mmCIF file with all atom_site columns, C-alpha atoms in Angstrom:
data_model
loop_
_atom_site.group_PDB
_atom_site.id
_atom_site.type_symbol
_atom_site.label_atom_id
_atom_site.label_alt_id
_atom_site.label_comp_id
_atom_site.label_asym_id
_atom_site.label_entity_id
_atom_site.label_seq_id
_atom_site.pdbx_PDB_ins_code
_atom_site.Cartn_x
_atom_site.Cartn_y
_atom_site.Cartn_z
_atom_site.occupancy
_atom_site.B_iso_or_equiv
_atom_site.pdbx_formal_charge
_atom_site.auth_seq_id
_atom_site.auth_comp_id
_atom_site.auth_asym_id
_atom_site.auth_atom_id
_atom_site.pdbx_PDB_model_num
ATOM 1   C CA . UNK A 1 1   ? -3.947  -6.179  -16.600 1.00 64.00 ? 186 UNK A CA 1
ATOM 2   C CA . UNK A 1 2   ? -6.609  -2.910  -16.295 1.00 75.00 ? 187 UNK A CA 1
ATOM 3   C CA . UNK A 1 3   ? -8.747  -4.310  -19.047 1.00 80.00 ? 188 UNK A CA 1
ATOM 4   C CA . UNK A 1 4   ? -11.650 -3.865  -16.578 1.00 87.00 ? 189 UNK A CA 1
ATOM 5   C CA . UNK A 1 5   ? -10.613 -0.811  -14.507 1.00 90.00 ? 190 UNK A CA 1
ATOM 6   C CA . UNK A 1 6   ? -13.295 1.169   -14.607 1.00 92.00 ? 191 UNK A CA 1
ATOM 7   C CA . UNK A 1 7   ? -16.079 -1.410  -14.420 1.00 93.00 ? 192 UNK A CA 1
ATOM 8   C CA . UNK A 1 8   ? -14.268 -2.184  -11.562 1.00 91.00 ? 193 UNK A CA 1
ATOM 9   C CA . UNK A 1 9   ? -14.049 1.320   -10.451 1.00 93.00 ? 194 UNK A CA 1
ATOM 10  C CA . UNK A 1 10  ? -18.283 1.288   -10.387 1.00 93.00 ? 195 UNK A CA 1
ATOM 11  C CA . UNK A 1 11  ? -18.708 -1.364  -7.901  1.00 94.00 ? 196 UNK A CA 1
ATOM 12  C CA . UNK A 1 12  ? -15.708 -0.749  -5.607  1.00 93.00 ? 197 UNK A CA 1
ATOM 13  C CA . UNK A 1 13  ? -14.698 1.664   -3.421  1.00 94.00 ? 198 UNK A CA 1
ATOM 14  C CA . UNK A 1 14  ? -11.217 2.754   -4.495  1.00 93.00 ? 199 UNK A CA 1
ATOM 15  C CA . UNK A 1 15  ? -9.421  5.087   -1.874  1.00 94.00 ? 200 UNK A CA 1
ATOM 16  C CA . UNK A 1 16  ? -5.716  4.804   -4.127  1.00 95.00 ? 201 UNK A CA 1
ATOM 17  C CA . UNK A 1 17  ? -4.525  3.429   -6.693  1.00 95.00 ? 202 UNK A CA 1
ATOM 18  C CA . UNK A 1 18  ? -0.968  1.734   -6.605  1.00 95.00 ? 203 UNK A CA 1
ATOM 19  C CA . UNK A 1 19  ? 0.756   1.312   -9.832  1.00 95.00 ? 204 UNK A CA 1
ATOM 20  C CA . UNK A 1 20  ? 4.571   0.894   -11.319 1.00 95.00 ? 205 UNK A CA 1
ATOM 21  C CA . UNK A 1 21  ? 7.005   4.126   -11.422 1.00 95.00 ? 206 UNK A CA 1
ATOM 22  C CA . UNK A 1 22  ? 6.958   2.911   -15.345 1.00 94.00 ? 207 UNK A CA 1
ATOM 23  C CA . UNK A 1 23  ? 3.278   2.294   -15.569 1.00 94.00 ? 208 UNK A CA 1
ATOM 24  C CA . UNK A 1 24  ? 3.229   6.227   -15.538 1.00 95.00 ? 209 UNK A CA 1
ATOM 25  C CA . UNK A 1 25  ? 5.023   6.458   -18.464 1.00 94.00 ? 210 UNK A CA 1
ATOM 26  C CA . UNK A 1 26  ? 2.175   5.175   -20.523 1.00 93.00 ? 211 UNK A CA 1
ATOM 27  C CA . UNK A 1 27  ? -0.546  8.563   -21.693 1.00 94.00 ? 212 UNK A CA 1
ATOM 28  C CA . UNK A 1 28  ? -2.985  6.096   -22.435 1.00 93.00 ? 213 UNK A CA 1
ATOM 29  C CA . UNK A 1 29  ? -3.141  4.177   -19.051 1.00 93.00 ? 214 UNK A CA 1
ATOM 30  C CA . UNK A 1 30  ? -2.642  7.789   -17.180 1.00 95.00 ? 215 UNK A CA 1
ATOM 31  C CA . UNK A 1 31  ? -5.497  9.094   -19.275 1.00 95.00 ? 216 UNK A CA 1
ATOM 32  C CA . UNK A 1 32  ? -7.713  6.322   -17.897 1.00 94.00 ? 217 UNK A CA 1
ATOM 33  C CA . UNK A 1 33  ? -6.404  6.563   -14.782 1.00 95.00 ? 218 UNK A CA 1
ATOM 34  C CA . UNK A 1 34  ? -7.086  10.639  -14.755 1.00 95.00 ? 219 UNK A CA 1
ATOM 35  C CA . UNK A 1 35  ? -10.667 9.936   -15.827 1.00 94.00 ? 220 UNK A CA 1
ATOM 36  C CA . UNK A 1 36  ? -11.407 7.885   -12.368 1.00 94.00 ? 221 UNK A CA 1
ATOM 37  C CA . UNK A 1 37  ? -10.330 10.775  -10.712 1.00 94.00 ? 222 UNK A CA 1
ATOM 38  C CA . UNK A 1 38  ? -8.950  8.887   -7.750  1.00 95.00 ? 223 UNK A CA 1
ATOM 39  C CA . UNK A 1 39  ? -5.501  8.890   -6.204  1.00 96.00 ? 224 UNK A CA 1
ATOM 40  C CA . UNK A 1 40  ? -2.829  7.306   -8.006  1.00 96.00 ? 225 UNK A CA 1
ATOM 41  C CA . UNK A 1 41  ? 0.268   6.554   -6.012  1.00 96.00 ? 226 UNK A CA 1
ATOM 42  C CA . UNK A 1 42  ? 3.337   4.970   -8.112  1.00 96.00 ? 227 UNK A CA 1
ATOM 43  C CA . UNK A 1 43  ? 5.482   2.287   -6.020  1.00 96.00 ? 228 UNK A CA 1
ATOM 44  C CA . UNK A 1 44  ? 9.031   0.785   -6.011  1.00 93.00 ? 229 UNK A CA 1
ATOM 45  C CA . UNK A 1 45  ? 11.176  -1.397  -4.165  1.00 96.00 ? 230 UNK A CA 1
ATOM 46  C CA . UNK A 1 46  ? 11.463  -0.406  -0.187  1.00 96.00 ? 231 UNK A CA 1
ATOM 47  C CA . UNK A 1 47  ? 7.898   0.877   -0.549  1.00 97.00 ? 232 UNK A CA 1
ATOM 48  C CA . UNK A 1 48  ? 5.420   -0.856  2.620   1.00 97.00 ? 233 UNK A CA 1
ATOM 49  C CA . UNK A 1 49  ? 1.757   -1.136  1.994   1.00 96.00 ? 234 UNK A CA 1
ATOM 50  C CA . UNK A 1 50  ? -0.281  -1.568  5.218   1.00 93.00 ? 235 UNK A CA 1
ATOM 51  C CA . UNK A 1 51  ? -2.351  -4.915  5.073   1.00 89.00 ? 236 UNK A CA 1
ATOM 52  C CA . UNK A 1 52  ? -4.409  -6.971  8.440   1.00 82.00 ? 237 UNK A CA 1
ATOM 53  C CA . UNK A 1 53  ? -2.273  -5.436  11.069  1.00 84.00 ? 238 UNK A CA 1
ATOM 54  C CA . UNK A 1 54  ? 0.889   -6.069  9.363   1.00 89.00 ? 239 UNK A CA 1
ATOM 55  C CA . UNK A 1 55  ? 2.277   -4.873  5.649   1.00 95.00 ? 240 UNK A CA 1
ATOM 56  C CA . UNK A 1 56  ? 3.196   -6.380  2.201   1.00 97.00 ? 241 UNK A CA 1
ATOM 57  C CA . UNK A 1 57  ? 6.756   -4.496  1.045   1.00 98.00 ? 242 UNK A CA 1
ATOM 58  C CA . UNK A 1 58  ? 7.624   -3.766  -2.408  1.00 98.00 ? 243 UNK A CA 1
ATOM 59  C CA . UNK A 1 59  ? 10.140  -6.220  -3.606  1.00 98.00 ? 244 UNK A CA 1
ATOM 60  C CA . UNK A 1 60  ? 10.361  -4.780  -7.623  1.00 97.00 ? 245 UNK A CA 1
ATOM 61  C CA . UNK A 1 61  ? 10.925  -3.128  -9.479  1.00 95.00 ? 246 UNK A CA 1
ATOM 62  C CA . UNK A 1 62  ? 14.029  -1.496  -8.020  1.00 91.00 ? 247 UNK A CA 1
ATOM 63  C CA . UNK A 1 63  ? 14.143  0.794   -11.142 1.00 91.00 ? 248 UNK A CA 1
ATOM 64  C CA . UNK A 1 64  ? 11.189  3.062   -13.660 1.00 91.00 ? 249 UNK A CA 1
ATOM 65  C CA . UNK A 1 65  ? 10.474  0.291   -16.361 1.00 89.00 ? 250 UNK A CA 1
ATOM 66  C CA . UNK A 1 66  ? 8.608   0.391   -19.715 1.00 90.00 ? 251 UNK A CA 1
ATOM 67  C CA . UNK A 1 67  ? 5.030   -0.692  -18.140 1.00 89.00 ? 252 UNK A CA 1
ATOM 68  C CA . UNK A 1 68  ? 5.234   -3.803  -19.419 1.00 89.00 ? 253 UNK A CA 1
ATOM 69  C CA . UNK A 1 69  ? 4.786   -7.284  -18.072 1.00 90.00 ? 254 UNK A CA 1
ATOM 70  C CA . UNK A 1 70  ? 8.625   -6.806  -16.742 1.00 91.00 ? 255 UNK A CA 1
ATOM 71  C CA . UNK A 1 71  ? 7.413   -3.793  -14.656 1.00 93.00 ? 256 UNK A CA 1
ATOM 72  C CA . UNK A 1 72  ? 4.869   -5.607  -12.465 1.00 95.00 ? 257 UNK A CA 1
ATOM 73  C CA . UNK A 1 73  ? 4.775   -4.794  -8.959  1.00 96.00 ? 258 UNK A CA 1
ATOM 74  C CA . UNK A 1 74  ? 6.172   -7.240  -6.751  1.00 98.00 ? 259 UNK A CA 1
ATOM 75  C CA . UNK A 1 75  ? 4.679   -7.737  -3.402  1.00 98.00 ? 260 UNK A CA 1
ATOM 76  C CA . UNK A 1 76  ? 5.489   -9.937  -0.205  1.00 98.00 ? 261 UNK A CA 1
ATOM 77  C CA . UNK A 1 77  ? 4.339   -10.312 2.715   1.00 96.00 ? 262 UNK A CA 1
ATOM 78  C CA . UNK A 1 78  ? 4.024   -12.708 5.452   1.00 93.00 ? 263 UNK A CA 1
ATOM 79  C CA . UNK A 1 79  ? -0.121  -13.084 6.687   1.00 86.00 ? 264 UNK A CA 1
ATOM 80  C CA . UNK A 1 80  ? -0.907  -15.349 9.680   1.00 81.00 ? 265 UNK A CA 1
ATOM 81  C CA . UNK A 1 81  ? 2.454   -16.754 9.920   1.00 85.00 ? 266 UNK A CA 1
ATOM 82  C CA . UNK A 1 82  ? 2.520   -17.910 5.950   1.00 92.00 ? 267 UNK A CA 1
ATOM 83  C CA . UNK A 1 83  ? 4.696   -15.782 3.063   1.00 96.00 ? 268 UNK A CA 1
ATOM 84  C CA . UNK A 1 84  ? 3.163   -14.687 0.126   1.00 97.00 ? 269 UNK A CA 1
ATOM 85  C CA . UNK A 1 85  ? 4.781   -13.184 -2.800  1.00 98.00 ? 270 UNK A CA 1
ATOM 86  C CA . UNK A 1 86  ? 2.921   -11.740 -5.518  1.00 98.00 ? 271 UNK A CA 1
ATOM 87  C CA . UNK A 1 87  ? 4.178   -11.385 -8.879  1.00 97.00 ? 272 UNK A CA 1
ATOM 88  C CA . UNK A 1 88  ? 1.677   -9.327  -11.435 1.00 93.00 ? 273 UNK A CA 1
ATOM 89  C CA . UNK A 1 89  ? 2.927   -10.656 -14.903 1.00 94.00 ? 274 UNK A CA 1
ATOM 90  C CA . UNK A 1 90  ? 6.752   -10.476 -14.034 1.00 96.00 ? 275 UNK A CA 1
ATOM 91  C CA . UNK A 1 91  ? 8.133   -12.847 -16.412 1.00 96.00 ? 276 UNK A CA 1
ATOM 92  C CA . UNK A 1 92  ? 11.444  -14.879 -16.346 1.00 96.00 ? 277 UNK A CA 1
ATOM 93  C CA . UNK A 1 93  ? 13.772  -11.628 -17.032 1.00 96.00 ? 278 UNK A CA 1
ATOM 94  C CA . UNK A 1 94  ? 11.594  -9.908  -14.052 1.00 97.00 ? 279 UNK A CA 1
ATOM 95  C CA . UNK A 1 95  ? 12.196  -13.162 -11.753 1.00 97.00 ? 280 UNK A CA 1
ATOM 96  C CA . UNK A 1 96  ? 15.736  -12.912 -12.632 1.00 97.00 ? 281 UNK A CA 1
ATOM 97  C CA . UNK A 1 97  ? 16.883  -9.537  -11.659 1.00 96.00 ? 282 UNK A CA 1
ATOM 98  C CA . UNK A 1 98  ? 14.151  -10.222 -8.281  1.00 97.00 ? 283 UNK A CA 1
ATOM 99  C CA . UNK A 1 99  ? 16.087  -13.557 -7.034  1.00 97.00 ? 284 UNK A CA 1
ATOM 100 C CA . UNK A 1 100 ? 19.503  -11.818 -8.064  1.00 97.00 ? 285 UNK A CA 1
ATOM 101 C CA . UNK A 1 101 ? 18.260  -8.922  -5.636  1.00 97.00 ? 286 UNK A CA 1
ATOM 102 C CA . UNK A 1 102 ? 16.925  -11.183 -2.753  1.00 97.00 ? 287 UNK A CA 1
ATOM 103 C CA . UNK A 1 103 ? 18.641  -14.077 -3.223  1.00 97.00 ? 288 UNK A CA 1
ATOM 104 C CA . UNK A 1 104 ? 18.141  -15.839 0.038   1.00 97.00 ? 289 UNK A CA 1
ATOM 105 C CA . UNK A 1 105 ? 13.987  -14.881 -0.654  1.00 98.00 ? 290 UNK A CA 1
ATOM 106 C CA . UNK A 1 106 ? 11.910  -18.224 0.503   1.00 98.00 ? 291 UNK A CA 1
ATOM 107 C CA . UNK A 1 107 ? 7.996   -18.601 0.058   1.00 98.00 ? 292 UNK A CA 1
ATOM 108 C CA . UNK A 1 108 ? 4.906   -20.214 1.068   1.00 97.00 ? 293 UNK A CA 1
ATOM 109 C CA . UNK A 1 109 ? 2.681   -18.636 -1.316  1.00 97.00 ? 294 UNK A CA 1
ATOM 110 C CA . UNK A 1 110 ? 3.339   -17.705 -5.202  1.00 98.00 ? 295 UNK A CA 1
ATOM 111 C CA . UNK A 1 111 ? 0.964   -15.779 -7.202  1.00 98.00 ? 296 UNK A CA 1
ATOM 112 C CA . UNK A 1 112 ? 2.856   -17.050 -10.427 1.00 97.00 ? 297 UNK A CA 1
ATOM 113 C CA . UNK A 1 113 ? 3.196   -14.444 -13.066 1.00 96.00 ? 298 UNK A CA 1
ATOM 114 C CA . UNK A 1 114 ? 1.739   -13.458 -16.235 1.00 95.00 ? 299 UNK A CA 1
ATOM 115 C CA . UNK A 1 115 ? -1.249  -16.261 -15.462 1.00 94.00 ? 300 UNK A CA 1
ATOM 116 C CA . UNK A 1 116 ? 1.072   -18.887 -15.351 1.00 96.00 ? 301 UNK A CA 1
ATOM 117 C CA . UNK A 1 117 ? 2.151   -18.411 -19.075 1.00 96.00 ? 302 UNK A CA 1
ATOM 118 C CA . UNK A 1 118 ? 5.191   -19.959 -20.735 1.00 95.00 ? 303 UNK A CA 1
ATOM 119 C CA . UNK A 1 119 ? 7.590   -17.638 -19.970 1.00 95.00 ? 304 UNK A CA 1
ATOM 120 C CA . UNK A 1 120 ? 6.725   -17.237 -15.818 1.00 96.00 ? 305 UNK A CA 1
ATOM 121 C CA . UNK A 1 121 ? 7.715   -19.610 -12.880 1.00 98.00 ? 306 UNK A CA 1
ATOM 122 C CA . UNK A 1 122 ? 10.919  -20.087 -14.438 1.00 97.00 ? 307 UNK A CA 1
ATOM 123 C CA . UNK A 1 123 ? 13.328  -23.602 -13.200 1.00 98.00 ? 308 UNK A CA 1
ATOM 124 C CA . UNK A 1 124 ? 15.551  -21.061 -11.359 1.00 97.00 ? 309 UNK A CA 1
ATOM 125 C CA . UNK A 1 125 ? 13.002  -18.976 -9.671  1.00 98.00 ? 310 UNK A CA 1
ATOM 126 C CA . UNK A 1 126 ? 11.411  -21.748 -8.490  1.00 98.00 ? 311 UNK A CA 1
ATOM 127 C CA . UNK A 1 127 ? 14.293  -23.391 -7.306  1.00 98.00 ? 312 UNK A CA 1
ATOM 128 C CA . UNK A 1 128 ? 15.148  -20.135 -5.461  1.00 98.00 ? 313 UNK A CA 1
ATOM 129 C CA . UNK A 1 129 ? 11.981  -19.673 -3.557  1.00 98.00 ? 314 UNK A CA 1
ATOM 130 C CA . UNK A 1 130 ? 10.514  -22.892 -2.932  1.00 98.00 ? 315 UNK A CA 1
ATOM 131 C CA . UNK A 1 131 ? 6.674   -22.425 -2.696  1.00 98.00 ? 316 UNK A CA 1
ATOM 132 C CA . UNK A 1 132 ? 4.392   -24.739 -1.302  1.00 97.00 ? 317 UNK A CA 1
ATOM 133 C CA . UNK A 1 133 ? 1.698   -23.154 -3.349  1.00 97.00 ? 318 UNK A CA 1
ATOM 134 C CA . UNK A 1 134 ? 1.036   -21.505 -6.460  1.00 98.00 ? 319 UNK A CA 1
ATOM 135 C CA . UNK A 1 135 ? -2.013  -19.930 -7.047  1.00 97.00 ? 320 UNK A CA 1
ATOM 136 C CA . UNK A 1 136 ? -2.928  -18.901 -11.143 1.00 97.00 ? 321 UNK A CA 1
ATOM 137 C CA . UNK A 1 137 ? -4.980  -16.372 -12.149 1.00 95.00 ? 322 UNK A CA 1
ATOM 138 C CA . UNK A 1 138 ? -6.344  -16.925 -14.964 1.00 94.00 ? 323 UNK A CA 1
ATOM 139 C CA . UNK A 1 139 ? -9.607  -16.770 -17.341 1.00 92.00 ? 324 UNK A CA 1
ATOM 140 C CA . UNK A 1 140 ? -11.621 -19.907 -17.585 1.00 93.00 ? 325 UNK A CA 1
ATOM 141 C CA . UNK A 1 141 ? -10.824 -20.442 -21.827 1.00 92.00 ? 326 UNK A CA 1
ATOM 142 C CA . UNK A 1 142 ? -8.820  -17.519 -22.311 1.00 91.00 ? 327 UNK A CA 1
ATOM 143 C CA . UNK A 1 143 ? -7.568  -16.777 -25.507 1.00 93.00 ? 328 UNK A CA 1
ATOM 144 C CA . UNK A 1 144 ? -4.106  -17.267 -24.491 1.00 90.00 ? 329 UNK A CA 1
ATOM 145 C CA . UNK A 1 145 ? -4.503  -20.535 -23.193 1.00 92.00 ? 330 UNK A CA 1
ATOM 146 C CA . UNK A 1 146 ? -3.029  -19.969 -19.769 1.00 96.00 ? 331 UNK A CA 1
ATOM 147 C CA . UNK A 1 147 ? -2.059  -21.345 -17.646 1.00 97.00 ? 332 UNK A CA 1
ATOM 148 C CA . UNK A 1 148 ? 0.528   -23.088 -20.215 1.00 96.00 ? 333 UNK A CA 1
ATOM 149 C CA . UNK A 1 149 ? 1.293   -27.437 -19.974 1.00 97.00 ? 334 UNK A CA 1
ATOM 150 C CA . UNK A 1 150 ? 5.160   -26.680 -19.317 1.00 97.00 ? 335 UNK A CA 1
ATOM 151 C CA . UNK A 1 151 ? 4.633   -23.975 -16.304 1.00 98.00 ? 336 UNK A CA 1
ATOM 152 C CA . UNK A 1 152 ? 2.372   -26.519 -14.588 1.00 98.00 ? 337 UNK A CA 1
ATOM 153 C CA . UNK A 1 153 ? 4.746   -29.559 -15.355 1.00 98.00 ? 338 UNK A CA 1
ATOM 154 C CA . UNK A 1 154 ? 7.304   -27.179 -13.336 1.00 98.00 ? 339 UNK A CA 1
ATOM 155 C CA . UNK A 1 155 ? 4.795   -27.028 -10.242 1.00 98.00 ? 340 UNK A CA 1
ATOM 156 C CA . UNK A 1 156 ? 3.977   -30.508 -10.336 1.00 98.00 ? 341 UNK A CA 1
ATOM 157 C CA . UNK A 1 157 ? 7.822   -31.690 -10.569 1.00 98.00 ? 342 UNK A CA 1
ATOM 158 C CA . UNK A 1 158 ? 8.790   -29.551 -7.625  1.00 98.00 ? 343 UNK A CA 1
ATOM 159 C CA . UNK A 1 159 ? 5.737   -30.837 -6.035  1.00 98.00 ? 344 UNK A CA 1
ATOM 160 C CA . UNK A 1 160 ? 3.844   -27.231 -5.454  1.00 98.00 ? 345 UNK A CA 1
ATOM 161 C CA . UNK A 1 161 ? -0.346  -27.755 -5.123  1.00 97.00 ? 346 UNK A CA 1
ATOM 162 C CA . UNK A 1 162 ? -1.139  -25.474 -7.607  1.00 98.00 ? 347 UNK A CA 1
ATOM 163 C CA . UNK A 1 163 ? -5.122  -23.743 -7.330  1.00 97.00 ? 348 UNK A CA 1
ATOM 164 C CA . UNK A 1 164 ? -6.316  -22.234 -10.784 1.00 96.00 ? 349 UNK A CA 1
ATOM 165 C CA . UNK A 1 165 ? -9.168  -19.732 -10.746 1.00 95.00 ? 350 UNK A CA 1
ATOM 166 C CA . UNK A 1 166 ? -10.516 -20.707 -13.912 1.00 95.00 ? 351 UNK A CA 1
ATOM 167 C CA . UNK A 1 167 ? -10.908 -24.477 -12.911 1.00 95.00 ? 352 UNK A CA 1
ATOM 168 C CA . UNK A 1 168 ? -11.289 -24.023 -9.027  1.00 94.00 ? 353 UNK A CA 1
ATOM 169 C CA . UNK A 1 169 ? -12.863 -20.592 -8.767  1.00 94.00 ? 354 UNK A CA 1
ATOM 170 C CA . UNK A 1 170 ? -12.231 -17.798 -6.286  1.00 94.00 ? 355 UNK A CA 1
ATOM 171 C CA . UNK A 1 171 ? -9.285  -18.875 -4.221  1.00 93.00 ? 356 UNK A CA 1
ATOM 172 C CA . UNK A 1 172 ? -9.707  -17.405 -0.113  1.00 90.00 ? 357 UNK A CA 1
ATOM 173 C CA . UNK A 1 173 ? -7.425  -17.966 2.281   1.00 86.00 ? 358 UNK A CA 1
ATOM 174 C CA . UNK A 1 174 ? -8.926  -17.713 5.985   1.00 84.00 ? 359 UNK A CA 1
ATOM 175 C CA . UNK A 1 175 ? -7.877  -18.502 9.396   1.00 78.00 ? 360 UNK A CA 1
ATOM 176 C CA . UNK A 1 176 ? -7.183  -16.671 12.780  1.00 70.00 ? 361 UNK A CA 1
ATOM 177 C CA . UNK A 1 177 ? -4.076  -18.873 14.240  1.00 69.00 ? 362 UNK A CA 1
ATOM 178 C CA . UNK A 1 178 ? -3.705  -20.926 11.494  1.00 70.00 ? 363 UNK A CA 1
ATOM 179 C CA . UNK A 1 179 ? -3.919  -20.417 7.444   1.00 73.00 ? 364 UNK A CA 1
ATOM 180 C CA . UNK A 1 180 ? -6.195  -22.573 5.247   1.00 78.00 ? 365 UNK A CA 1
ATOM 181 C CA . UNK A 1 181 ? -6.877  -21.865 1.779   1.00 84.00 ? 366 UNK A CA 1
ATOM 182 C CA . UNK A 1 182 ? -10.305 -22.569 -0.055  1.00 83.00 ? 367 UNK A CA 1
ATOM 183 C CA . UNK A 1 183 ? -11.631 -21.990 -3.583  1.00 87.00 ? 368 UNK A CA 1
ATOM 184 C CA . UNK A 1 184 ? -15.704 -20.965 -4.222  1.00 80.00 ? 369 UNK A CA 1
ATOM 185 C CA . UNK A 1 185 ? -16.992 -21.707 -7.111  1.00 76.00 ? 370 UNK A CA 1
#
C-alpha cells in the first residue's frame, strides 16, 4: 500500500522507485508518483535488485497485472546465509501461479501477504515453502482486523514463530556471521 507515499517521500531519501509493470497502468498512482518527481523503475520476474553485497531477484509477477493485490512484487533473497521471500499483498491466486513457477522454492523468512489477511499464506503455499518465520505487517487495530485468526492458526499448525508489528513492534534482523531477529517497540 502507498497510502503514505509522500509523507514518506519528506523524510526519506528516495533515489528510485520500484513498482509492478501493472502498477503503471493505474493514472492515479502514476500521477502521484509524477508529482515526487523521482525515478520510477517498473520490475518483473528475472529482474536483480542490489542489496548488502549480494541481491534480492524478482520472483513475480512474470506478466503486466491489474495493480492489484495479485500484482505485488515478489522478492527473494538470501541475507547472511538465511532466505527471505517477500510477498507485498500477493494473495492465494498470486501464491499459486508463484509456487507453480518455482516449485522446488524453500524459505527461511516469509513476509506473508496482504498483512496476513484471510486470503494470504495459503495451506499449499505454505506447504511448498516451509518457513521458519513469518513476519506480518500490519497496523496495531486496523480496520481490517489483520492479521486474520485462520492465517495465524496456519503458522502455528506448521509450527512457524510468527513476529507481528502491531503487537511486537519494528521487527530488525542483525548479525555479521550469524542472523538474529529482534523487534523494538
Amino acid at each position: 500500500h502507498i497510502g503514505d507515499l509522500e509523507e514518506v517521500a519528506k523524510r526519506f531519501k528516495i533515489k528510485e522507485i520500484c513498482v509492478s509493470q501493472g502498477a503503471l497502468t493505474k493514472t492515479s498512482f502514476v500521477k502521484r508518483l509524477q508529482e515526487l518527481k523521482r525515478p520510477v523503475r517498473p520490475l518483473k520476474a528475472g529482474d536483480k535488485l542490489p542489496i548488502m553485497g549480494n541481491h534480492l531477484q524478482v520472483l513475480y509477477p512474470q506478466k503486466v497485472g491489474d495493480g492489484g493485490n495479485n500484482d505485488s512484487i515478489v522478492l527473494y533473497g538470501k541475507l547472511l546465509g538465511t532466505s527471505f521471500l517477500f510477498t507485498g499483498d500477493l494473495e492465494k491466486e498470486g501464491e499459486k501461479e508463484l509456487i507453480d513457477s518455482y516449485p522446488n522454492l524453500k524459505v527461511s523468512v516469509l513476509k506473508a501477504g496482504h498483512h496476513g489477511s484471510k486470503g494470504s499464506s495459503s495451506e499449499m503455499f505454505l506447504n511448498q515453502i516451509q518457513p521458519s518465520i513469518a513476519l506480518i505487517s500490519a497496523g496495531e487495530h486496523n480496520r481490517y482486523k489483520h492479521p486474520n485468526e485462520e492465517t495465524l492458526e496456519r503458522f502455528k499448525d506448521r509450527n512457524i514463530r510468527v513476529l507481528r508489528t502491531d503487537q511486537d513492534g519494528a521487527i530488525r534482523f542483525k548479525g555479521w556471521f550469524k542472523l538474529s531477529s529482534e523487534t523494538v517497540r
